Amino acid sequence: MITRSLCLVLGLTATSLSADPLPSWNDTEAKARIIDFVTDVTDPDSEMFVVQADRIAVFDNDGTLWAEQPVYFQLIYGIDVVARKGAEDPAFLTSDALRAAAAGDMKALMATGQEGLIEVLDASHAGMSVDAFQANVLEWLDTARHPKTGMRYDEMLYQPMLELLRYLRDEGFETYIVSGGGVHFMRAFAENAYNIPPEQVIGSTMNSSYQIVEGVPTVVKDAGFSFIDDKEGKPIAIDSKIGKRPIFAGGNSDGDFQMLEWTTAGDGPRLGLIVHHTDAAREFAYDRDSHIGKLVRGLDEGPERGWLIVDIAKDWEAVWPSE
Amino acid sequence: MITRSLCLVLGLTATSLSADPLPSWNDTEAKARIIDFVTDVTDPDSEMFVVQADRIAVFDNDGTLWAEQPVYFQLIYGIDVVARKGAEDPAFLTSDALRAAAAGDMKALMATGQEGLIEVLDASHAGMSVDAFQANVLEWLDTARHPKTGMRYDEMLYQPMLELLRYLRDEGFETYIVSGGGVHFMRAFAENAYNIPPEQVIGSTMNSSYQIVEGVPTVVKDAGFSFIDDKEGKPIAIDSKIGKRPIFAGGNSDGDFQMLEWTTAGDGPRLGLIVHHTDAAREFAYDRDSHIGKLVRGLDEGPERGWLIVDIAKDWEAVWPSE
């Protein structure tokens, strides 16, 4: 049987084929598997047909939809805020972690461990309304530039993944982000970047409170974590917020393992996808030894579980959106 | 100006008027205000036009979409489960609260306070997969009957509110439940009852864990509360899960005050609605003195805030869906 993907690989065209839905993907097996999956679950005559209401696709964000090196961009945001506040008022820097952040000393910051990271996040995220926080994030995105690429952080999106999102939605999928990143941080740019609206962004949350601030009813961001949307937390968050098991899950690190494991354990057609960062020249190459986006179990167990391991160097014709 | 609602009140028809979208509502000011609001926010020529993406409507469940007397139906479920388990194995009843529940002694149960209620919920909700829990709820709904009406609990829906939900959706609104009730409990019936899909059901959550149970990746319900979606919790939950402030909020008790306060504080056209239980003959009459669905602030402050107070006895032509 001549599959649609086989035709694309052979460069054949036929009047019954749609235009290539994934133009920035090379014609490798990865692209073929994705297109075959989507074709099957959307074909009413296929045994693998899935009704539209059940076509849920979930994606990690850091390292899956946008970049995450040298560290998570939200952490860079936090460090930049602490540095700015510390420059305005040195008394603001009340701990080793805050001083390390203000000095741009990543080694010293990492040495303060999880407690120090939480201090940086509290200092940069807490004590303001959600609206004010998101305005600050947008301002930062306008001026901040990545130390290696010189790009805006919200330009360091993966063009092939943007095409995948669009293709899925065009075929009746709802696309969600399920990320360890902060939900308020991501919502500042996710709709513009990915066409994923706020109600489809699931992430970690810090504490919030409802306060009347100068007579105005306001949701305020407080210190401390309410929920960390990572590892086992991802299936829990998906169950809690969506209430349906997805049929497609994409991630890039072992923080996504349980999300892919749970997704692909469901009955019927399921697809788990891992983005493997193999391209030092065009992006960043990292996996087993990286502190950020560590990927071990996914590489060791993914293939035997039937997950699709995407190799950026081989499978992506382009990385960033074109100018 | 002849408004659509005025025409309906006067019994006039015109070829440009749609059929009555709220047939179980009497032709009172309540009905007119709702129709005028929806008409205005959906009219591109109106100053009050709201783009479809922002047409978010949120509704409490207990006492707003379905009944809640003599107590919340989810508590009746919990008590019934404890009674059944206690009958199978009396050793299961390890506390005053569990014994009171098994004996059907509501006074004694209430006397054990919040701690006792949590024991009943833990005993009836925890230690099983989400799927198993929801199957149990569906079984219970099939056999359980309300002590006063003799109806199935999922028949004790408010017909006028079902029509309101349908009308709003037909006019481009997304309708959400934002309830103190459990999200897994409500999802067992909300789609059938209200046409509200799981991802639009927001509620309280108990703890969950992700476990491999006999080799099967499973989300399991654990004991203890994770989040209580009541009072100040409602704006926090809406911000966390939807990320947009609604333009329409409906509730019935002071547990909904902050949700209505926050909703109606937003810029542009907003509507807050309170269902006031005034009809002892056809349903239940309760407000200031009730332990369940207590309504004080909403009656005292709602009108001056511009909220619509719906009087069931006056404003609803029917209460339950017709046979």
JSON list of N, CA, C and O in Angstrom, two decimals, chain A residues 7-47:
[
{"chain": "A", "resi": 7, "resn": "CYS", "atom": "N", "xyz": [4.91, 8.36, -0.29]},
{"chain": "A", "resi": 7, "resn": "CYS", "atom": "CA", "xyz": [4.90, 9.23, -1.47]},
{"chain": "A", "resi": 7, "resn": "CYS", "atom": "C", "xyz": [5.77, 10.46, -1.25]},
{"chain": "A", "resi": 7, "resn": "CYS", "atom": "O", "xyz": [6.52, 10.87, -2.12]},
{"chain": "A", "resi": 8, "resn": "LEU", "atom": "N", "xyz": [5.66, 11.02, -0.06]},
{"chain": "A", "resi": 8, "resn": "LEU", "atom": "CA", "xyz": [6.45, 12.22, 0.21]},
{"chain": "A", "resi": 8, "resn": "LEU", "atom": "C", "xyz": [7.93, 11.88, 0.16]},
{"chain": "A", "resi": 8, "resn": "LEU", "atom": "O", "xyz": [8.73, 12.63, -0.38]},
{"chain": "A", "resi": 9, "resn": "VAL", "atom": "N", "xyz": [8.29, 10.73, 0.77]},
{"chain": "A", "resi": 9, "resn": "VAL", "atom": "CA", "xyz": [9.69, 10.34, 0.80]},
{"chain": "A", "resi": 9, "resn": "VAL", "atom": "C", "xyz": [10.22, 10.16, -0.63]},
{"chain": "A", "resi": 9, "resn": "VAL", "atom": "O", "xyz": [11.32, 10.57, -0.94]},
{"chain": "A", "resi": 10, "resn": "LEU", "atom": "N", "xyz": [9.41, 9.56, -1.49]},
{"chain": "A", "resi": 10, "resn": "LEU", "atom": "CA", "xyz": [9.85, 9.30, -2.87]},
{"chain": "A", "resi": 10, "resn": "LEU", "atom": "C", "xyz": [9.72, 10.54, -3.75]},
{"chain": "A", "resi": 10, "resn": "LEU", "atom": "O", "xyz": [10.04, 10.48, -4.93]},
{"chain": "A", "resi": 11, "resn": "GLY", "atom": "N", "xyz": [9.22, 11.63, -3.16]},
{"chain": "A", "resi": 11, "resn": "GLY", "atom": "CA", "xyz": [9.08, 12.83, -3.97]},
{"chain": "A", "resi": 11, "resn": "GLY", "atom": "C", "xyz": [7.94, 12.75, -4.96]},
{"chain": "A", "resi": 11, "resn": "GLY", "atom": "O", "xyz": [7.86, 13.53, -5.90]},
{"chain": "A", "resi": 12, "resn": "LEU", "atom": "N", "xyz": [7.06, 11.77, -4.76]},
{"chain": "A", "resi": 12, "resn": "LEU", "atom": "CA", "xyz": [5.92, 11.67, -5.66]},
{"chain": "A", "resi": 12, "resn": "LEU", "atom": "C", "xyz": [4.86, 12.67, -5.24]},
{"chain": "A", "resi": 12, "resn": "LEU", "atom": "O", "xyz": [4.69, 12.96, -4.06]},
{"chain": "A", "resi": 13, "resn": "THR", "atom": "N", "xyz": [4.15, 13.17, -6.16]},
{"chain": "A", "resi": 13, "resn": "THR", "atom": "CA", "xyz": [2.97, 13.95, -5.81]},
{"chain": "A", "resi": 13, "resn": "THR", "atom": "C", "xyz": [1.78, 13.32, -6.50]},
{"chain": "A", "resi": 13, "resn": "THR", "atom": "O", "xyz": [1.91, 12.65, -7.51]},
{"chain": "A", "resi": 14, "resn": "ALA", "atom": "N", "xyz": [0.63, 13.52, -5.91]},
{"chain": "A", "resi": 14, "resn": "ALA", "atom": "CA", "xyz": [-0.60, 13.02, -6.51]},
{"chain": "A", "resi": 14, "resn": "ALA", "atom": "C", "xyz": [-1.67, 14.01, -6.15]},
{"chain": "A", "resi": 14, "resn": "ALA", "atom": "O", "xyz": [-1.59, 14.66, -5.11]},
{"chain": "A", "resi": 15, "resn": "THR", "atom": "N", "xyz": [-2.64, 14.13, -7.00]},
{"chain": "A", "resi": 15, "resn": "THR", "atom": "CA", "xyz": [-3.64, 15.15, -6.73]},
{"chain": "A", "resi": 15, "resn": "THR", "atom": "C", "xyz": [-4.38, 14.88, -5.41]},
{"chain": "A", "resi": 15, "resn": "THR", "atom": "O", "xyz": [-4.94, 15.76, -4.82]},
{"chain": "A", "resi": 16, "resn": "SER", "atom": "N", "xyz": [-4.36, 13.63, -4.93]},
{"chain": "A", "resi": 16, "resn": "SER", "atom": "CA", "xyz": [-5.09, 13.36, -3.69]},
{"chain": "A", "resi": 16, "resn": "SER", "atom": "C", "xyz": [-4.27, 13.67, -2.44]},
{"chain": "A", "resi": 16, "resn": "SER", "atom": "O", "xyz": [-4.79, 13.64, -1.35]},
{"chain": "A", "resi": 17, "resn": "LEU", "atom": "N", "xyz": [-2.98, 13.99, -2.59]},
{"chain": "A", "resi": 17, "resn": "LEU", "atom": "CA", "xyz": [-2.18, 14.28, -1.41]},
{"chain": "A", "resi": 17, "resn": "LEU", "atom": "C", "xyz": [-2.30, 15.75, -1.04]},
{"chain": "A", "resi": 17, "resn": "LEU", "atom": "O", "xyz": [-2.28, 16.62, -1.90]},
{"chain": "A", "resi": 18, "resn": "SER", "atom": "N", "xyz": [-2.37, 16.02, 0.27]},
{"chain": "A", "resi": 18, "resn": "SER", "atom": "CA", "xyz": [-2.32, 17.41, 0.72]},
{"chain": "A", "resi": 18, "resn": "SER", "atom": "C", "xyz": [-0.89, 17.92, 0.60]},
{"chain": "A", "resi": 18, "resn": "SER", "atom": "O", "xyz": [0.05, 17.16, 0.50]},
{"chain": "A", "resi": 19, "resn": "ALA", "atom": "N", "xyz": [-0.73, 19.21, 0.68]},
{"chain": "A", "resi": 19, "resn": "ALA", "atom": "CA", "xyz": [0.60, 19.79, 0.74]},
{"chain": "A", "resi": 19, "resn": "ALA", "atom": "C", "xyz": [1.31, 19.27, 1.99]},
{"chain": "A", "resi": 19, "resn": "ALA", "atom": "O", "xyz": [0.68, 18.87, 2.96]},
{"chain": "A", "resi": 20, "resn": "ASP", "atom": "N", "xyz": [2.62, 19.28, 1.96]},
{"chain": "A", "resi": 20, "resn": "ASP", "atom": "CA", "xyz": [3.42, 18.77, 3.07]},
{"chain": "A", "resi": 20, "resn": "ASP", "atom": "C", "xyz": [3.08, 19.54, 4.34]},
{"chain": "A", "resi": 20, "resn": "ASP", "atom": "O", "xyz": [3.30, 20.75, 4.42]},
{"chain": "A", "resi": 21, "resn": "PRO", "atom": "N", "xyz": [2.54, 18.87, 5.36]},
{"chain": "A", "resi": 21, "resn": "PRO", "atom": "CA", "xyz": [2.16, 19.59, 6.58]},
{"chain": "A", "resi": 21, "resn": "PRO", "atom": "C", "xyz": [3.36, 19.90, 7.48]},
{"chain": "A", "resi": 21, "resn": "PRO", "atom": "O", "xyz": [3.22, 20.66, 8.43]},
{"chain": "A", "resi": 22, "resn": "LEU", "atom": "N", "xyz": [4.49, 19.31, 7.22]},
{"chain": "A", "resi": 22, "resn": "LEU", "atom": "CA", "xyz": [5.67, 19.47, 8.08]},
{"chain": "A", "resi": 22, "resn": "LEU", "atom": "C", "xyz": [6.90, 19.81, 7.24]},
{"chain": "A", "resi": 22, "resn": "LEU", "atom": "O", "xyz": [7.87, 19.07, 7.17]},
{"chain": "A", "resi": 23, "resn": "PRO", "atom": "N", "xyz": [6.87, 21.00, 6.59]},
{"chain": "A", "resi": 23, "resn": "PRO", "atom": "CA", "xyz": [7.93, 21.32, 5.63]},
{"chain": "A", "resi": 23, "resn": "PRO", "atom": "C", "xyz": [9.33, 21.46, 6.22]},
{"chain": "A", "resi": 23, "resn": "PRO", "atom": "O", "xyz": [10.31, 21.30, 5.49]},
{"chain": "A", "resi": 24, "resn": "SER", "atom": "N", "xyz": [9.44, 21.73, 7.53]},
{"chain": "A", "resi": 24, "resn": "SER", "atom": "CA", "xyz": [10.77, 21.86, 8.13]},
{"chain": "A", "resi": 24, "resn": "SER", "atom": "C", "xyz": [11.29, 20.56, 8.71]},
{"chain": "A", "resi": 24, "resn": "SER", "atom": "O", "xyz": [12.32, 20.53, 9.37]},
{"chain": "A", "resi": 25, "resn": "TRP", "atom": "N", "xyz": [10.58, 19.49, 8.45]},
{"chain": "A", "resi": 25, "resn": "TRP", "atom": "CA", "xyz": [11.05, 18.16, 8.83]},
{"chain": "A", "resi": 25, "resn": "TRP", "atom": "C", "xyz": [11.64, 17.49, 7.60]},
{"chain": "A", "resi": 25, "resn": "TRP", "atom": "O", "xyz": [11.02, 17.51, 6.53]},
{"chain": "A", "resi": 26, "resn": "ASN", "atom": "N", "xyz": [12.84, 16.93, 7.76]},
{"chain": "A", "resi": 26, "resn": "ASN", "atom": "CA", "xyz": [13.42, 16.14, 6.67]},
{"chain": "A", "resi": 26, "resn": "ASN", "atom": "C", "xyz": [12.58, 14.90, 6.44]},
{"chain": "A", "resi": 26, "resn": "ASN", "atom": "O", "xyz": [11.82, 14.47, 7.31]},
{"chain": "A", "resi": 27, "resn": "ASP", "atom": "N", "xyz": [12.71, 14.34, 5.22]},
{"chain": "A", "resi": 27, "resn": "ASP", "atom": "CA", "xyz": [11.89, 13.18, 4.89]},
{"chain": "A", "resi": 27, "resn": "ASP", "atom": "C", "xyz": [12.48, 11.89, 5.46]},
{"chain": "A", "resi": 27, "resn": "ASP", "atom": "O", "xyz": [12.92, 11.00, 4.74]},
{"chain": "A", "resi": 28, "resn": "THR", "atom": "N", "xyz": [12.46, 11.80, 6.76]},
{"chain": "A", "resi": 28, "resn": "THR", "atom": "CA", "xyz": [12.98, 10.63, 7.46]},
{"chain": "A", "resi": 28, "resn": "THR", "atom": "C", "xyz": [11.82, 9.86, 8.10]},
{"chain": "A", "resi": 28, "resn": "THR", "atom": "O", "xyz": [10.66, 10.25, 7.99]},
{"chain": "A", "resi": 29, "resn": "GLU", "atom": "N", "xyz": [12.16, 8.81, 8.78]},
{"chain": "A", "resi": 29, "resn": "GLU", "atom": "CA", "xyz": [11.13, 7.96, 9.39]},
{"chain": "A", "resi": 29, "resn": "GLU", "atom": "C", "xyz": [10.32, 8.72, 10.44]},
{"chain": "A", "resi": 29, "resn": "GLU", "atom": "O", "xyz": [9.14, 8.46, 10.63]},
{"chain": "A", "resi": 30, "resn": "ALA", "atom": "N", "xyz": [10.97, 9.67, 11.12]},
{"chain": "A", "resi": 30, "resn": "ALA", "atom": "CA", "xyz": [10.27, 10.42, 12.16]},
{"chain": "A", "resi": 30, "resn": "ALA", "atom": "C", "xyz": [9.06, 11.13, 11.56]},
{"chain": "A", "resi": 30, "resn": "ALA", "atom": "O", "xyz": [7.93, 11.04, 12.06]},
{"chain": "A", "resi": 31, "resn": "LYS", "atom": "N", "xyz": [9.30, 11.82, 10.47]},
{"chain": "A", "resi": 31, "resn": "LYS", "atom": "CA", "xyz": [8.21, 12.56, 9.81]},
{"chain": "A", "resi": 31, "resn": "LYS", "atom": "C", "xyz": [7.13, 11.58, 9.34]},
{"chain": "A", "resi": 31, "resn": "LYS", "atom": "O", "xyz": [5.93, 11.84, 9.50]},
{"chain": "A", "resi": 32, "resn": "ALA", "atom": "N", "xyz": [7.56, 10.47, 8.78]},
{"chain": "A", "resi": 32, "resn": "ALA", "atom": "CA", "xyz": [6.59, 9.49, 8.27]},
{"chain": "A", "resi": 32, "resn": "ALA", "atom": "C", "xyz": [5.73, 8.94, 9.39]},
{"chain": "A", "resi": 32, "resn": "ALA", "atom": "O", "xyz": [4.52, 8.79, 9.24]},
{"chain": "A", "resi": 33, "resn": "ARG", "atom": "N", "xyz": [6.34, 8.65, 10.52]},
{"chain": "A", "resi": 33, "resn": "ARG", "atom": "CA", "xyz": [5.57, 8.08, 11.64]},
{"chain": "A", "resi": 33, "resn": "ARG", "atom": "C", "xyz": [4.53, 9.06, 12.13]},
{"chain": "A", "resi": 33, "resn": "ARG", "atom": "O", "xyz": [3.41, 8.67, 12.48]},
{"chain": "A", "resi": 34, "resn": "ILE", "atom": "N", "xyz": [4.91, 10.33, 12.21]},
{"chain": "A", "resi": 34, "resn": "ILE", "atom": "CA", "xyz": [3.95, 11.33, 12.68]},
{"chain": "A", "resi": 34, "resn": "ILE", "atom": "C", "xyz": [2.77, 11.43, 11.72]},
{"chain": "A", "resi": 34, "resn": "ILE", "atom": "O", "xyz": [1.60, 11.39, 12.12]},
{"chain": "A", "resi": 35, "resn": "ILE", "atom": "N", "xyz": [3.08, 11.55, 10.44]},
{"chain": "A", "resi": 35, "resn": "ILE", "atom": "CA", "xyz": [2.02, 11.72, 9.46]},
{"chain": "A", "resi": 35, "resn": "ILE", "atom": "C", "xyz": [1.13, 10.48, 9.38]},
{"chain": "A", "resi": 35, "resn": "ILE", "atom": "O", "xyz": [-0.10, 10.57, 9.29]},
{"chain": "A", "resi": 36, "resn": "ASP", "atom": "N", "xyz": [1.73, 9.30, 9.46]},
{"chain": "A", "resi": 36, "resn": "ASP", "atom": "CA", "xyz": [0.92, 8.07, 9.45]},
{"chain": "A", "resi": 36, "resn": "ASP", "atom": "C", "xyz": [-0.02, 8.03, 10.65]},
{"chain": "A", "resi": 36, "resn": "ASP", "atom": "O", "xyz": [-1.19, 7.67, 10.53]},
{"chain": "A", "resi": 37, "resn": "PHE", "atom": "N", "xyz": [0.50, 8.42, 11.83]},
{"chain": "A", "resi": 37, "resn": "PHE", "atom": "CA", "xyz": [-0.33, 8.40, 13.04]},
{"chain": "A", "resi": 37, "resn": "PHE", "atom": "C", "xyz": [-1.52, 9.34, 12.89]},
{"chain": "A", "resi": 37, "resn": "PHE", "atom": "O", "xyz": [-2.67, 8.97, 13.11]},
{"chain": "A", "resi": 38, "resn": "VAL", "atom": "N", "xyz": [-1.24, 10.57, 12.48]},
{"chain": "A", "resi": 38, "resn": "VAL", "atom": "CA", "xyz": [-2.32, 11.56, 12.36]},
{"chain": "A", "resi": 38, "resn": "VAL", "atom": "C", "xyz": [-3.31, 11.13, 11.28]},
{"chain": "A", "resi": 38, "resn": "VAL", "atom": "O", "xyz": [-4.53, 11.26, 11.45]},
{"chain": "A", "resi": 39, "resn": "THR", "atom": "N", "xyz": [-2.79, 10.62, 10.19]},
{"chain": "A", "resi": 39, "resn": "THR", "atom": "CA", "xyz": [-3.68, 10.16, 9.12]},
{"chain": "A", "resi": 39, "resn": "THR", "atom": "C", "xyz": [-4.61, 9.05, 9.61]},
{"chain": "A", "resi": 39, "resn": "THR", "atom": "O", "xyz": [-5.82, 9.07, 9.36]},
{"chain": "A", "resi": 40, "resn": "ASP", "atom": "N", "xyz": [-4.04, 8.08, 10.34]},
{"chain": "A", "resi": 40, "resn": "ASP", "atom": "CA", "xyz": [-4.85, 6.96, 10.80]},
{"chain": "A", "resi": 40, "resn": "ASP", "atom": "C", "xyz": [-5.92, 7.37, 11.80]},
{"chain": "A", "resi": 40, "resn": "ASP", "atom": "O", "xyz": [-7.07, 6.92, 11.72]},
{"chain": "A", "resi": 41, "resn": "VAL", "atom": "N", "xyz": [-5.56, 8.24, 12.75]},
{"chain": "A", "resi": 41, "resn": "VAL", "atom": "CA", "xyz": [-6.55, 8.55, 13.79]},
{"chain": "A", "resi": 41, "resn": "VAL", "atom": "C", "xyz": [-7.62, 9.50, 13.30]},
{"chain": "A", "resi": 41, "resn": "VAL", "atom": "O", "xyz": [-8.65, 9.69, 13.96]},
{"chain": "A", "resi": 42, "resn": "THR", "atom": "N", "xyz": [-7.41, 10.09, 12.13]},
{"chain": "A", "resi": 42, "resn": "THR", "atom": "CA", "xyz": [-8.41, 11.01, 11.60]},
{"chain": "A", "resi": 42, "resn": "THR", "atom": "C", "xyz": [-9.18, 10.41, 10.42]},
{"chain": "A", "resi": 42, "resn": "THR", "atom": "O", "xyz": [-10.03, 11.08, 9.83]},
{"chain": "A", "resi": 43, "resn": "ASP", "atom": "N", "xyz": [-8.91, 9.16, 10.08]},
{"chain": "A", "resi": 43, "resn": "ASP", "atom": "CA", "xyz": [-9.59, 8.52, 8.96]},
{"chain": "A", "resi": 43, "resn": "ASP", "atom": "C", "xyz": [-10.76, 7.68, 9.46]},
{"chain": "A", "resi": 43, "resn": "ASP", "atom": "O", "xyz": [-10.55, 6.64, 10.10]},
{"chain": "A", "resi": 44, "resn": "PRO", "atom": "N", "xyz": [-11.99, 8.12, 9.18]},
{"chain": "A", "resi": 44, "resn": "PRO", "atom": "CA", "xyz": [-13.16, 7.40, 9.70]},
{"chain": "A", "resi": 44, "resn": "PRO", "atom": "C", "xyz": [-13.21, 5.93, 9.25]},
{"chain": "A", "resi": 44, "resn": "PRO", "atom": "O", "xyz": [-13.88, 5.12, 9.89]},
{"chain": "A", "resi": 45, "resn": "ASP", "atom": "N", "xyz": [-12.53, 5.60, 8.18]},
{"chain": "A", "resi": 45, "resn": "ASP", "atom": "CA", "xyz": [-12.54, 4.22, 7.70]},
{"chain": "A", "resi": 45, "resn": "ASP", "atom": "C", "xyz": [-11.43, 3.38, 8.32]},
{"chain": "A", "resi": 45, "resn": "ASP", "atom": "O", "xyz": [-11.33, 2.18, 8.04]},
{"chain": "A", "resi": 46, "resn": "SER", "atom": "N", "xyz": [-10.60, 4.02, 9.13]},
{"chain": "A", "resi": 46, "resn": "SER", "atom": "CA", "xyz": [-9.48, 3.28, 9.70]},
{"chain": "A", "resi": 46, "resn": "SER", "atom": "C", "xyz": [-9.88, 2.65, 11.03]},
{"chain": "A", "resi": 46, "resn": "SER", "atom": "O", "xyz": [-10.65, 3.23, 11.79]},
{"chain": "A", "resi": 47, "resn": "GLU", "atom": "N", "xyz": [-9.32, 1.49, 11.30]},
{"chain": "A", "resi": 47, "resn": "GLU", "atom": "CA", "xyz": [-9.50, 0.85, 12.62]},
{"chain": "A", "resi": 47, "resn": "GLU", "atom": "C", "xyz": [-8.99, 1.75, 13.72]},
{"chain": "A", "resi": 47, "resn": "GLU", "atom": "O", "xyz": [-9.37, 1.63, 14.87]}
]
